[in-house]
mmCIF file of C-alpha atoms in Angstrom:
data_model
loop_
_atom_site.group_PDB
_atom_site.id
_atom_site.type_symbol
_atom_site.label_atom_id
_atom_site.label_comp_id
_atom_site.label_asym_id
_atom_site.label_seq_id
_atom_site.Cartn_x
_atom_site.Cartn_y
_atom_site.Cartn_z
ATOM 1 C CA UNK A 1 86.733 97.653 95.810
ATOM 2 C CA UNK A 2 89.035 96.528 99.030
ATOM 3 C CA UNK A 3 92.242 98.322 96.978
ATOM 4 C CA UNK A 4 90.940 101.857 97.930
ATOM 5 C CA UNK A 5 89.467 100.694 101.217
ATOM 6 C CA UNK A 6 92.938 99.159 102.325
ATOM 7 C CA UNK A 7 94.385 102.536 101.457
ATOM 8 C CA UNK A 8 91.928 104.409 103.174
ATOM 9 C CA UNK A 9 92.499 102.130 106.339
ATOM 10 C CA UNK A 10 96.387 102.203 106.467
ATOM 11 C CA UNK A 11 96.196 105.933 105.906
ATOM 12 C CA UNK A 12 94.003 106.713 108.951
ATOM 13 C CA UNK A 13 96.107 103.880 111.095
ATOM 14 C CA UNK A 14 99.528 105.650 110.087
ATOM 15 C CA UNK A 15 97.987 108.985 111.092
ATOM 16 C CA UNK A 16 97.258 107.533 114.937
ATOM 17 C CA UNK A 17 100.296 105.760 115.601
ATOM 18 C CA UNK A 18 102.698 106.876 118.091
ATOM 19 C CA UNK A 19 106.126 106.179 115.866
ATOM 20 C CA UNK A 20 108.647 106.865 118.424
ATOM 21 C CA UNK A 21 107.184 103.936 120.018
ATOM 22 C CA UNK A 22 109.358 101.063 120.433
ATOM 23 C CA UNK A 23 106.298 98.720 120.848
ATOM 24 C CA UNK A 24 104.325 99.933 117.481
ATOM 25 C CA UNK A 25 107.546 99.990 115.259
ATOM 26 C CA UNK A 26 106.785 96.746 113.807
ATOM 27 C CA UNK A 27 102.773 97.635 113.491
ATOM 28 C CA UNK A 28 104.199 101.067 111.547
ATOM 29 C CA UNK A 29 106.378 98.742 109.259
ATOM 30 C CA UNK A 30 103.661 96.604 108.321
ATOM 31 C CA UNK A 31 100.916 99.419 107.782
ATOM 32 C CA UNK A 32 103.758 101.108 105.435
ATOM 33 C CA UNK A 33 104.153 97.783 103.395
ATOM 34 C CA UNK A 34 100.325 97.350 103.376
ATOM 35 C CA UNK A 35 99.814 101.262 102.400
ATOM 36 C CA UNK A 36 102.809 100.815 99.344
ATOM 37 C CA UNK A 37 101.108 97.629 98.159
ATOM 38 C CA UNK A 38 97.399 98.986 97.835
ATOM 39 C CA UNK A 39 99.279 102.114 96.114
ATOM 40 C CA UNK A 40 101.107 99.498 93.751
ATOM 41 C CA UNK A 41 97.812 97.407 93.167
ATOM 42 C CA UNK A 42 96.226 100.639 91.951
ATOM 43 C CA UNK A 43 98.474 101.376 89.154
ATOM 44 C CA UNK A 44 100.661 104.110 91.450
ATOM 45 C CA UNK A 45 103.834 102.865 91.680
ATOM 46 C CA UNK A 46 105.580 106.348 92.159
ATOM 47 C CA UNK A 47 103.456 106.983 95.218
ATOM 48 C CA UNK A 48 104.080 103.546 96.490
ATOM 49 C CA UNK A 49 107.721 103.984 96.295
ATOM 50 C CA UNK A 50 108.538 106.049 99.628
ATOM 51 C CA UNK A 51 106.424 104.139 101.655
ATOM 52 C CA UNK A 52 107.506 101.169 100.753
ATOM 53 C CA UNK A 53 111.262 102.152 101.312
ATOM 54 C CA UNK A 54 110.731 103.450 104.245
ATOM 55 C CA UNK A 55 109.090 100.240 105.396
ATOM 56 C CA UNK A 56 112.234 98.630 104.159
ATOM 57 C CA UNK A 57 114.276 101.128 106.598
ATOM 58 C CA UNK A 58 112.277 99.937 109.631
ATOM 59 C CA UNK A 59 111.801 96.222 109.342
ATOM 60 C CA UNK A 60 115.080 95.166 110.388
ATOM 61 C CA UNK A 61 114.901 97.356 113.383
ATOM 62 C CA UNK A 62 111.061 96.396 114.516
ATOM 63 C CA UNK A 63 111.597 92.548 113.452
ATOM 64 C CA UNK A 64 115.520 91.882 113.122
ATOM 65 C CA UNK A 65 117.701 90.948 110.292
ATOM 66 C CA UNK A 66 115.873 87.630 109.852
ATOM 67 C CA UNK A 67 112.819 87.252 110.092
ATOM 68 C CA UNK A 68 110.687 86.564 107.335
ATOM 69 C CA UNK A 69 108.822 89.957 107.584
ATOM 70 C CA UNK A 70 111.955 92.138 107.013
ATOM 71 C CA UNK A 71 112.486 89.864 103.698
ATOM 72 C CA UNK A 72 108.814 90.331 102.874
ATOM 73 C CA UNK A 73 108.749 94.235 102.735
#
């Protein structure tokens, strides 16, 4: 099933990413999203919850107020 897989993925792209860096804040944003949405998919809302929020926290600051991916997360 690509549910698990796409967990698996994010999880292990999360765990190399430099997040201080300016330059991957929007790639951590996105991988967050994608992470709390396989979670969702799999019936796990409560463990899709932080990262999902916290994706919320850092899209305005990796894309801006207005772009469509801060309104996505």
């Amino acid at each position: 099933d690509a549910v698990p897989e796409a967990e698996g993925l994010a999880r292990a792209l999360l765990a190399g990413l430099d997040t201080s860096s300016p330059a991957e804040r929007g790639l951590h944003a996105s991988t967050l999203r994608t992470l709390g949405a396989a979670l969702h998919s799999q019936g796990r809302p409560a463990d899709a919850l932080p990262f999902l929020q916290q994706a919320n926290t850092l899209s305005p600051d990796a894309y801006g107020d207005t772009d469509w991916r801060t309104a996505y997360t």
